[in-house]
PDB file of C-alpha atoms in Angstrom:
ATOM      1  CA  MET F   1     211.268 195.404  54.648  1.00 66.00           C
ATOM      2  CA  SER F   2     214.702 194.348  53.442  1.00 76.00           C
ATOM      3  CA  LEU F   3     216.002 190.840  54.179  1.00 83.00           C
ATOM      4  CA  LEU F   4     218.698 192.316  56.425  1.00 85.00           C
ATOM      5  CA  LEU F   5     216.129 194.230  58.480  1.00 83.00           C
ATOM      6  CA  MET F   6     213.916 191.142  58.764  1.00 84.00           C
ATOM      7  CA  ALA F   7     216.866 189.023  59.904  1.00 86.00           C
ATOM      8  CA  GLY F   8     217.903 191.609  62.486  1.00 86.00           C
ATOM      9  CA  LEU F   9     214.377 191.996  63.844  1.00 86.00           C
ATOM     10  CA  SER F  10     213.958 188.215  64.009  1.00 87.00           C
ATOM     11  CA  ALA F  11     217.100 187.888  66.142  1.00 89.00           C
ATOM     12  CA  VAL F  12     215.873 190.640  68.461  1.00 88.00           C
ATOM     13  CA  MET F  13     212.457 188.954  68.742  1.00 88.00           C
ATOM     14  CA  VAL F  14     213.965 185.597  69.753  1.00 89.00           C
ATOM     15  CA  ALA F  15     216.147 187.290  72.381  1.00 89.00           C
ATOM     16  CA  THR F  16     213.346 189.423  73.822  1.00 86.00           C
ATOM     17  CA  ALA F  17     210.920 186.475  73.870  1.00 84.00           C
ATOM     18  CA  PHE F  18     213.529 184.510  75.838  1.00 87.00           C
ATOM     19  CA  LEU F  19     213.885 187.397  78.290  1.00 84.00           C
ATOM     20  CA  SER F  20     210.114 187.646  78.754  1.00 78.00           C
ATOM     21  CA  GLY F  21     209.871 183.876  78.984  1.00 76.00           C
ATOM     22  CA  VAL F  22     212.147 183.904  82.017  1.00 80.00           C
ATOM     23  CA  PHE F  23     210.821 186.973  83.835  1.00 74.00           C
ATOM     24  CA  GLY F  24     207.407 187.500  82.223  1.00 66.00           C
ATOM     25  CA  MET F  25     208.593 191.054  81.549  1.00 67.00           C
ATOM     26  CA  ALA F  26     211.329 193.314  80.119  1.00 71.00           C
ATOM     27  CA  GLY F  27     211.478 191.666  76.676  1.00 78.00           C
ATOM     28  CA  GLY F  28     208.547 193.699  75.411  1.00 77.00           C
ATOM     29  CA  MET F  29     210.154 196.925  76.641  1.00 74.00           C
ATOM     30  CA  VAL F  30     213.358 196.152  74.763  1.00 81.00           C
ATOM     31  CA  LEU F  31     211.529 195.169  71.586  1.00 84.00           C
ATOM     32  CA  ILE F  32     209.256 198.220  71.418  1.00 79.00           C
ATOM     33  CA  GLY F  33     212.291 200.476  71.823  1.00 78.00           C
ATOM     34  CA  VAL F  34     213.998 198.830  68.839  1.00 84.00           C
ATOM     35  CA  LEU F  35     210.833 198.976  66.729  1.00 85.00           C
ATOM     36  CA  LEU F  36     210.191 202.643  67.558  1.00 78.00           C
ATOM     37  CA  VAL F  37     213.665 203.486  66.262  1.00 81.00           C
ATOM     38  CA  LEU F  38     213.266 201.541  63.013  1.00 82.00           C
ATOM     39  CA  LEU F  39     209.567 201.971  62.108  1.00 80.00           C
ATOM     40  CA  PRO F  40     206.804 204.608  62.174  1.00 78.00           C
ATOM     41  CA  LEU F  41     204.918 204.498  65.469  1.00 73.00           C
ATOM     42  CA  PRO F  42     201.678 202.821  64.243  1.00 74.00           C
ATOM     43  CA  ALA F  43     203.667 200.138  62.365  1.00 78.00           C
ATOM     44  CA  ALA F  44     205.944 199.586  65.379  1.00 80.00           C
ATOM     45  CA  MET F  45     202.928 199.225  67.675  1.00 77.00           C
ATOM     46  CA  ALA F  46     201.158 196.762  65.360  1.00 79.00           C
ATOM     47  CA  LEU F  47     204.208 194.523  64.788  1.00 83.00           C
ATOM     48  CA  HIS F  48     205.028 194.628  68.485  1.00 81.00           C
ATOM     49  CA  ALA F  49     201.452 193.567  69.264  1.00 82.00           C
ATOM     50  CA  VAL F  50     201.690 190.529  66.965  1.00 83.00           C
ATOM     51  CA  THR F  51     204.976 189.502  68.558  1.00 83.00           C
ATOM     52  CA  GLN F  52     203.719 189.921  72.103  1.00 81.00           C
ATOM     53  CA  ILE F  53     200.412 188.152  71.461  1.00 86.00           C
ATOM     54  CA  ALA F  54     202.323 185.126  70.169  1.00 84.00           C
ATOM     55  CA  SER F  55     204.878 185.227  72.992  1.00 81.00           C
ATOM     56  CA  ASN F  56     202.326 185.617  75.774  1.00 84.00           C
ATOM     57  CA  LEU F  57     199.851 183.137  74.294  1.00 88.00           C
ATOM     58  CA  TRP F  58     202.536 180.460  74.032  1.00 85.00           C
ATOM     59  CA  ARG F  59     203.717 181.284  77.555  1.00 84.00           C
ATOM     60  CA  ALA F  60     200.137 180.899  78.816  1.00 87.00           C
ATOM     61  CA  VAL F  61     199.892 177.509  77.077  1.00 88.00           C
ATOM     62  CA  LEU F  62     203.175 176.313  78.607  1.00 84.00           C
ATOM     63  CA  TRP F  63     202.147 177.357  82.124  1.00 84.00           C
ATOM     64  CA  TRP F  64     198.340 177.024  81.881  1.00 88.00           C
ATOM     65  CA  ARG F  65     198.069 175.085  85.157  1.00 90.00           C
ATOM     66  CA  HIS F  66     199.434 178.122  87.016  1.00 90.00           C
ATOM     67  CA  ILE F  67     196.970 180.733  85.642  1.00 91.00           C
ATOM     68  CA  ARG F  68     194.954 182.424  88.402  1.00 91.00           C
ATOM     69  CA  TRP F  69     191.728 183.525  86.724  1.00 92.00           C
ATOM     70  CA  LEU F  70     190.381 185.413  89.757  1.00 90.00           C
ATOM     71  CA  ALA F  71     193.281 187.833  89.290  1.00 89.00           C
ATOM     72  CA  ALA F  72     193.185 187.864  85.485  1.00 91.00           C
ATOM     73  CA  LEU F  73     189.486 188.463  84.733  1.00 93.00           C
ATOM     74  CA  PRO F  74     189.034 191.828  86.539  1.00 93.00           C
ATOM     75  CA  PHE F  75     192.254 193.044  84.904  1.00 92.00           C
ATOM     76  CA  ILE F  76     190.952 192.062  81.447  1.00 93.00           C
ATOM     77  CA  GLY F  77     187.696 193.899  82.163  1.00 93.00           C
ATOM     78  CA  GLY F  78     189.602 197.125  82.803  1.00 92.00           C
ATOM     79  CA  VAL F  79     191.542 196.666  79.558  1.00 90.00           C
ATOM     80  CA  LEU F  80     188.369 196.356  77.473  1.00 90.00           C
ATOM     81  CA  VAL F  81     186.722 199.404  79.058  1.00 90.00           C
ATOM     82  CA  VAL F  82     189.688 201.612  78.181  1.00 87.00           C
ATOM     83  CA  LEU F  83     189.909 200.271  74.626  1.00 85.00           C
ATOM     84  CA  ALA F  84     186.271 201.227  74.069  1.00 85.00           C
ATOM     85  CA  ALA F  85     186.910 204.723  75.436  1.00 84.00           C
ATOM     86  CA  TRP F  86     190.109 205.305  73.406  1.00 79.00           C
ATOM     87  CA  SER F  87     188.390 204.124  70.221  1.00 78.00           C
ATOM     88  CA  LEU F  88     186.332 207.319  70.364  1.00 78.00           C
ATOM     89  CA  VAL F  89     189.494 209.455  70.336  1.00 72.00           C
ATOM     90  CA  GLY F  90     191.897 207.721  67.928  1.00 67.00           C
ATOM     91  CA  TRP F  91     194.996 209.613  69.098  1.00 66.00           C
ATOM     92  CA  VAL F  92     198.580 208.512  68.311  1.00 65.00           C
ATOM     93  CA  PRO F  93     201.351 209.852  70.623  1.00 66.00           C
ATOM     94  CA  ASP F  94     204.716 211.156  69.384  1.00 71.00           C
ATOM     95  CA  LYS F  95     207.805 208.947  69.773  1.00 70.00           C
ATOM     96  CA  PRO F  96     209.519 211.135  72.437  1.00 80.00           C
ATOM     97  CA  VAL F  97     206.354 211.177  74.541  1.00 77.00           C
ATOM     98  CA  ALA F  98     205.942 207.409  74.169  1.00 71.00           C
ATOM     99  CA  LEU F  99     209.550 206.718  75.189  1.00 73.00           C
ATOM    100  CA  LEU F 100     209.448 209.076  78.175  1.00 81.00           C
ATOM    101  CA  MET F 101     206.217 207.595  79.519  1.00 77.00           C
ATOM    102  CA  LEU F 102     207.638 204.112  79.030  1.00 71.00           C
ATOM    103  CA  GLY F 103     210.735 204.980  81.046  1.00 77.00           C
ATOM    104  CA  LEU F 104     208.980 206.888  83.820  1.00 81.00           C
ATOM    105  CA  SER F 105     206.158 204.398  84.454  1.00 73.00           C
ATOM    106  CA  PRO F 106     208.074 201.933  86.708  1.00 73.00           C
ATOM    107  CA  PHE F 107     209.469 204.727  88.879  1.00 79.00           C
ATOM    108  CA  VAL F 108     206.034 206.332  89.297  1.00 76.00           C
ATOM    109  CA  VAL F 109     204.572 202.996  90.399  1.00 70.00           C
ATOM    110  CA  ARG F 110     207.378 202.433  92.920  1.00 73.00           C
ATOM    111  CA  LEU F 111     206.677 205.818  94.522  1.00 78.00           C
ATOM    112  CA  LEU F 112     203.093 204.889  95.407  1.00 73.00           C
ATOM    113  CA  PRO F 113     202.502 204.766  99.175  1.00 77.00           C
ATOM    114  CA  PRO F 114     201.974 201.277 100.651  1.00 73.00           C
ATOM    115  CA  ALA F 115     198.245 201.878 101.106  1.00 73.00           C
ATOM    116  CA  LEU F 116     197.844 202.378  97.357  1.00 72.00           C
ATOM    117  CA  LYS F 117     199.892 199.381  96.246  1.00 74.00           C
ATOM    118  CA  PRO F 118     197.670 197.160  94.061  1.00 76.00           C
ATOM    119  CA  ASP F 119     196.827 193.601  95.109  1.00 82.00           C
ATOM    120  CA  PRO F 120     195.721 190.979  92.540  1.00 86.00           C
ATOM    121  CA  ALA F 121     193.500 189.404  95.198  1.00 83.00           C
ATOM    122  CA  ARG F 122     191.186 192.464  95.079  1.00 87.00           C
ATOM    123  CA  ALA F 123     188.917 192.681  92.018  1.00 90.00           C
ATOM    124  CA  ARG F 124     188.693 196.479  92.119  1.00 90.00           C
ATOM    125  CA  ASP F 125     192.489 196.698  91.994  1.00 88.00           C
ATOM    126  CA  GLY F 126     192.481 194.364  88.999  1.00 89.00           C
ATOM    127  CA  VAL F 127     189.993 196.540  87.089  1.00 93.00           C
ATOM    128  CA  ALA F 128     191.896 199.741  87.941  1.00 89.00           C
ATOM    129  CA  CYS F 129     195.256 198.241  87.024  1.00 86.00           C
ATOM    130  CA  GLY F 130     193.857 196.825  83.777  1.00 90.00           C
ATOM    131  CA  ALA F 131     192.491 200.233  82.819  1.00 90.00           C
ATOM    132  CA  ALA F 132     195.758 202.013  83.673  1.00 85.00           C
ATOM    133  CA  SER F 133     197.734 199.305  81.876  1.00 83.00           C
ATOM    134  CA  MET F 134     195.737 199.677  78.655  1.00 86.00           C
ATOM    135  CA  THR F 135     196.143 203.454  78.741  1.00 82.00           C
ATOM    136  CA  LEU F 136     199.902 203.078  79.153  1.00 77.00           C
ATOM    137  CA  MET F 137     200.016 200.452  76.411  1.00 78.00           C
ATOM    138  CA  LEU F 138     198.336 202.764  73.905  1.00 78.00           C
ATOM    139  CA  PHE F 139     200.819 205.503  74.833  1.00 75.00           C
ATOM    140  CA  THR F 140     203.995 203.440  74.828  1.00 70.00           C
ATOM    141  CA  GLY F 141     203.270 200.018  73.330  1.00 67.00           C
ATOM    142  CA  VAL F 142     203.936 198.167  76.602  1.00 68.00           C
ATOM    143  CA  SER F 143     202.685 198.239  80.171  1.00 71.00           C
ATOM    144  CA  GLY F 144     204.987 195.666  81.749  1.00 66.00           C
ATOM    145  CA  PRO F 145     206.273 197.724  84.718  1.00 66.00           C
ATOM    146  CA  LEU F 146     202.741 198.502  85.901  1.00 71.00           C
ATOM    147  CA  VAL F 147     201.483 194.939  85.387  1.00 78.00           C
ATOM    148  CA  ASP F 148     204.592 193.523  87.063  1.00 74.00           C
ATOM    149  CA  THR F 149     204.049 195.690  90.123  1.00 73.00           C
ATOM    150  CA  PHE F 150     200.423 194.579  90.281  1.00 80.00           C
ATOM    151  CA  PHE F 151     201.271 190.877  90.342  1.00 82.00           C
ATOM    152  CA  LEU F 152     204.454 191.175  92.419  1.00 75.00           C
ATOM    153  CA  GLY F 153     202.385 192.895  95.103  1.00 72.00           C
ATOM    154  CA  GLY F 154     200.356 189.770  95.825  1.00 73.00           C
ATOM    155  CA  ARG F 155     201.077 186.257  97.031  1.00 80.00           C
ATOM    156  CA  LEU F 156     201.556 184.585  93.655  1.00 83.00           C
ATOM    157  CA  ASP F 157     204.723 182.586  93.029  1.00 83.00           C
ATOM    158  CA  ARG F 158     206.938 183.147  89.977  1.00 82.00           C
ATOM    159  CA  ARG F 159     205.115 180.621  87.752  1.00 85.00           C
ATOM    160  CA  GLU F 160     201.702 182.034  88.668  1.00 88.00           C
ATOM    161  CA  ILE F 161     202.925 185.564  87.964  1.00 86.00           C
ATOM    162  CA  VAL F 162     204.308 184.613  84.546  1.00 84.00           C
ATOM    163  CA  ALA F 163     201.235 182.570  83.552  1.00 87.00           C
ATOM    164  CA  THR F 164     198.545 184.969  84.793  1.00 90.00           C
ATOM    165  CA  LYS F 165     200.297 188.016  83.395  1.00 86.00           C
ATOM    166  CA  ALA F 166     200.616 186.230  80.042  1.00 86.00           C
ATOM    167  CA  VAL F 167     196.826 185.829  79.775  1.00 90.00           C
ATOM    168  CA  CYS F 168     196.286 189.490  80.654  1.00 88.00           C
ATOM    169  CA  GLN F 169     198.890 190.613  78.123  1.00 85.00           C
ATOM    170  CA  VAL F 170     197.370 188.545  75.310  1.00 88.00           C
ATOM    171  CA  VAL F 171     194.157 190.551  75.700  1.00 88.00           C
ATOM    172  CA  GLY F 172     196.018 193.838  76.153  1.00 85.00           C
ATOM    173  CA  HIS F 173     198.216 193.436  73.081  1.00 82.00           C
ATOM    174  CA  GLY F 174     195.226 192.151  71.100  1.00 86.00           C
ATOM    175  CA  ALA F 175     193.415 195.376  71.958  1.00 84.00           C
ATOM    176  CA  LYS F 176     196.510 197.371  70.958  1.00 79.00           C
ATOM    177  CA  LEU F 177     196.675 195.558  67.611  1.00 80.00           C
ATOM    178  CA  ALA F 178     193.013 196.351  66.980  1.00 80.00           C
ATOM    179  CA  TYR F 179     193.616 200.003  67.846  1.00 77.00           C
ATOM    180  CA  PHE F 180     196.742 200.636  65.762  1.00 73.00           C
ATOM    181  CA  GLY F 181     195.829 198.164  63.010  1.00 70.00           C
ATOM    182  CA  ALA F 182     192.237 199.197  62.357  1.00 68.00           C
ATOM    183  CA  ILE F 183     190.692 201.811  64.655  1.00 62.00           C
ATOM    184  CA  ILE F 184     192.886 204.921  64.234  1.00 52.00           C
ATOM    185  CA  ALA F 185     192.529 207.202  61.198  1.00 48.00           C
ATOM    186  CA  ASP F 186     195.790 206.032  59.542  1.00 57.00           C
ATOM    187  CA  PRO F 187     196.178 202.375  60.588  1.00 55.00           C
ATOM    188  CA  ALA F 188     199.398 200.449  60.132  1.00 57.00           C
ATOM    189  CA  ALA F 189     199.893 197.892  57.365  1.00 63.00           C
ATOM    190  CA  LEU F 190     201.655 194.744  58.588  1.00 69.00           C
ATOM    191  CA  ASP F 191     204.166 192.933  56.402  1.00 75.00           C
ATOM    192  CA  PRO F 192     202.702 189.374  56.363  1.00 80.00           C
ATOM    193  CA  VAL F 193     206.126 187.701  56.136  1.00 84.00           C
ATOM    194  CA  MET F 194     207.409 189.688  59.094  1.00 82.00           C
ATOM    195  CA  ALA F 195     204.254 188.888  61.032  1.00 81.00           C
ATOM    196  CA  VAL F 196     204.773 185.136  60.506  1.00 85.00           C
ATOM    197  CA  LEU F 197     208.438 185.450  61.509  1.00 86.00           C
ATOM    198  CA  ALA F 198     207.392 187.369  64.623  1.00 83.00           C
ATOM    199  CA  VAL F 199     205.112 184.534  65.737  1.00 83.00           C
ATOM    200  CA  ALA F 200     207.758 181.866  65.092  1.00 88.00           C
ATOM    201  CA  CYS F 201     210.533 183.811  66.846  1.00 86.00           C
ATOM    202  CA  SER F 202     208.305 184.510  69.854  1.00 82.00           C
ATOM    203  CA  MET F 203     207.446 180.840  70.294  1.00 83.00           C
ATOM    204  CA  LEU F 204     211.105 179.804  69.925  1.00 88.00           C
ATOM    205  CA  GLY F 205     212.392 182.264  72.523  1.00 85.00           C
ATOM    206  CA  THR F 206     209.566 181.517  74.968  1.00 81.00           C
ATOM    207  CA  THR F 207     210.093 177.755  74.769  1.00 85.00           C
ATOM    208  CA  ALA F 208     213.843 178.079  75.302  1.00 85.00           C
ATOM    209  CA  ALA F 209     213.274 180.118  78.481  1.00 83.00           C
ATOM    210  CA  ARG F 210     211.185 177.515  80.304  1.00 81.00           C
ATOM    211  CA  ARG F 211     214.106 175.547  81.739  1.00 83.00           C
ATOM    212  CA  LEU F 212     215.758 178.657  83.195  1.00 84.00           C
ATOM    213  CA  LEU F 213     212.534 179.807  84.881  1.00 81.00           C
ATOM    214  CA  ASP F 214     212.159 176.351  86.438  1.00 81.00           C
ATOM    215  CA  ALA F 215     215.696 176.557  87.826  1.00 84.00           C
ATOM    216  CA  MET F 216     215.237 179.973  89.479  1.00 83.00           C
ATOM    217  CA  THR F 217     213.919 180.629  92.970  1.00 85.00           C
ATOM    218  CA  ASP F 218     211.184 183.193  93.677  1.00 82.00           C
ATOM    219  CA  VAL F 219     213.739 185.433  95.414  1.00 84.00           C
ATOM    220  CA  GLN F 220     216.063 185.391  92.377  1.00 84.00           C
ATOM    221  CA  PHE F 221     213.110 186.022  90.078  1.00 81.00           C
ATOM    222  CA  ARG F 222     211.960 189.153  91.935  1.00 78.00           C
ATOM    223  CA  LEU F 223     215.494 190.515  92.386  1.00 83.00           C
ATOM    224  CA  TRP F 224     216.545 190.278  88.736  1.00 83.00           C
ATOM    225  CA  ALA F 225     213.146 191.402  87.432  1.00 77.00           C
ATOM    226  CA  ASN F 226     213.410 194.680  89.363  1.00 78.00           C
ATOM    227  CA  ARG F 227     216.990 195.236  88.207  1.00 83.00           C
ATOM    228  CA  LEU F 228     216.104 194.684  84.565  1.00 81.00           C
ATOM    229  CA  ILE F 229     213.164 197.060  84.659  1.00 76.00           C
ATOM    230  CA  THR F 230     215.282 199.808  86.268  1.00 82.00           C
ATOM    231  CA  VAL F 231     218.067 199.582  83.660  1.00 84.00           C
ATOM    232  CA  ILE F 232     215.727 199.480  80.667  1.00 78.00           C
ATOM    233  CA  ALA F 233     213.479 202.250  81.965  1.00 79.00           C
ATOM    234  CA  GLY F 234     216.494 204.489  82.585  1.00 84.00           C
ATOM    235  CA  TYR F 235     217.620 204.029  78.990  1.00 82.00           C
ATOM    236  CA  TYR F 236     214.203 205.043  77.632  1.00 77.00           C
ATOM    237  CA  ILE F 237     214.095 208.173  79.782  1.00 86.00           C
ATOM    238  CA  ILE F 238     217.443 209.256  78.322  1.00 88.00           C
ATOM    239  CA  HIS F 239     216.451 208.334  74.755  1.00 81.00           C
ATOM    240  CA  GLY F 240     213.072 210.069  74.952  1.00 82.00           C
ATOM    241  CA  THR F 241     214.591 213.189  76.500  1.00 87.00           C
ATOM    242  CA  LEU F 242     217.208 213.421  73.751  1.00 86.00           C
ATOM    243  CA  LEU F 243     214.548 213.117  71.056  1.00 82.00           C
ATOM    244  CA  LEU F 244     212.434 215.747  72.783  1.00 82.00           C
ATOM    245  CA  ILE F 245     215.219 218.341  73.079  1.00 81.00           C
ATOM    246  CA  ALA F 246     216.937 217.586  69.740  1.00 76.00           C
ATOM    247  CA  PRO F 247     214.961 220.232  67.752  1.00 71.00           C
ATOM    248  CA  ALA F 248     216.051 222.932  70.208  1.00 64.00           C
ATOM    249  CA  LEU F 249     219.770 222.133  70.111  1.00 59.00           C
ATOM    250  CA  PRO F 250     220.612 224.155  66.949  1.00 58.00           C
ATOM    251  CA  HIS F 251     218.978 227.227  68.495  1.00 53.00           C
ATOM    252  CA  LEU F 252     221.244 226.831  71.532  1.00 48.00           C
ATOM    253  CA  GLY F 253     224.327 226.650  69.312  1.00 50.00           C
ATOM    254  CA  TRP F 254     224.719 222.865  69.765  1.00 48.00           C
ATOM    255  CA  GLY F 255     225.030 220.288  67.032  1.00 46.00           C
ATOM    256  CA  GLN F 256     226.200 222.803  64.412  1.00 44.00           C
TER     257      GLN F 256
END
């Protein structure tokens, strides 16, 4: 990577870590979109995993008193089951497919009937959501909208949501790093300097966000989290659709 690219990515990583540090979400969706534009998919997934592991691990350390393990452990179990199953396949999705699934996932979850809404207090829901989350993560690089819906559907307050989700995401992104960094047929090679910068930037952005999260109310937290997810998801639907139809445009007389 060039110095200019490293500097640009570092700035994006600090900003997205700050965003995730406040809401426990959204930053990863922004970052994976940037990385998918600039890097091949396996490399983007691996670097994103390093960044998110550092960001979520540091967030879990900062808020460790608020972690709710009864909600986290079933979720982690579902993640590990899916990783084992996907390791037998070793498939890598195309960028347009990854972007479209990333954008559509929050809207699909919102359309679920009330009876099917997941609850972190139920272990079976945790296992199912963990499994679905890991599948989505291997498709798109992130699973934030699904995980957010899972935790927002329970009785946890904003600090408990951020802390418990952080633990779950450390395991999920660790599994993603193992998959794209070692398990698939053509694994990604991480630039060690960029990996170190990713860890440092993630910790910086996460630490800076703590004061703002403390100042927010639970109502403000839920309101702005839903707005952010909607805007970002809409962008990825448009981006993925454009990439998907781009090869057909010359045949339709467009873009000539």
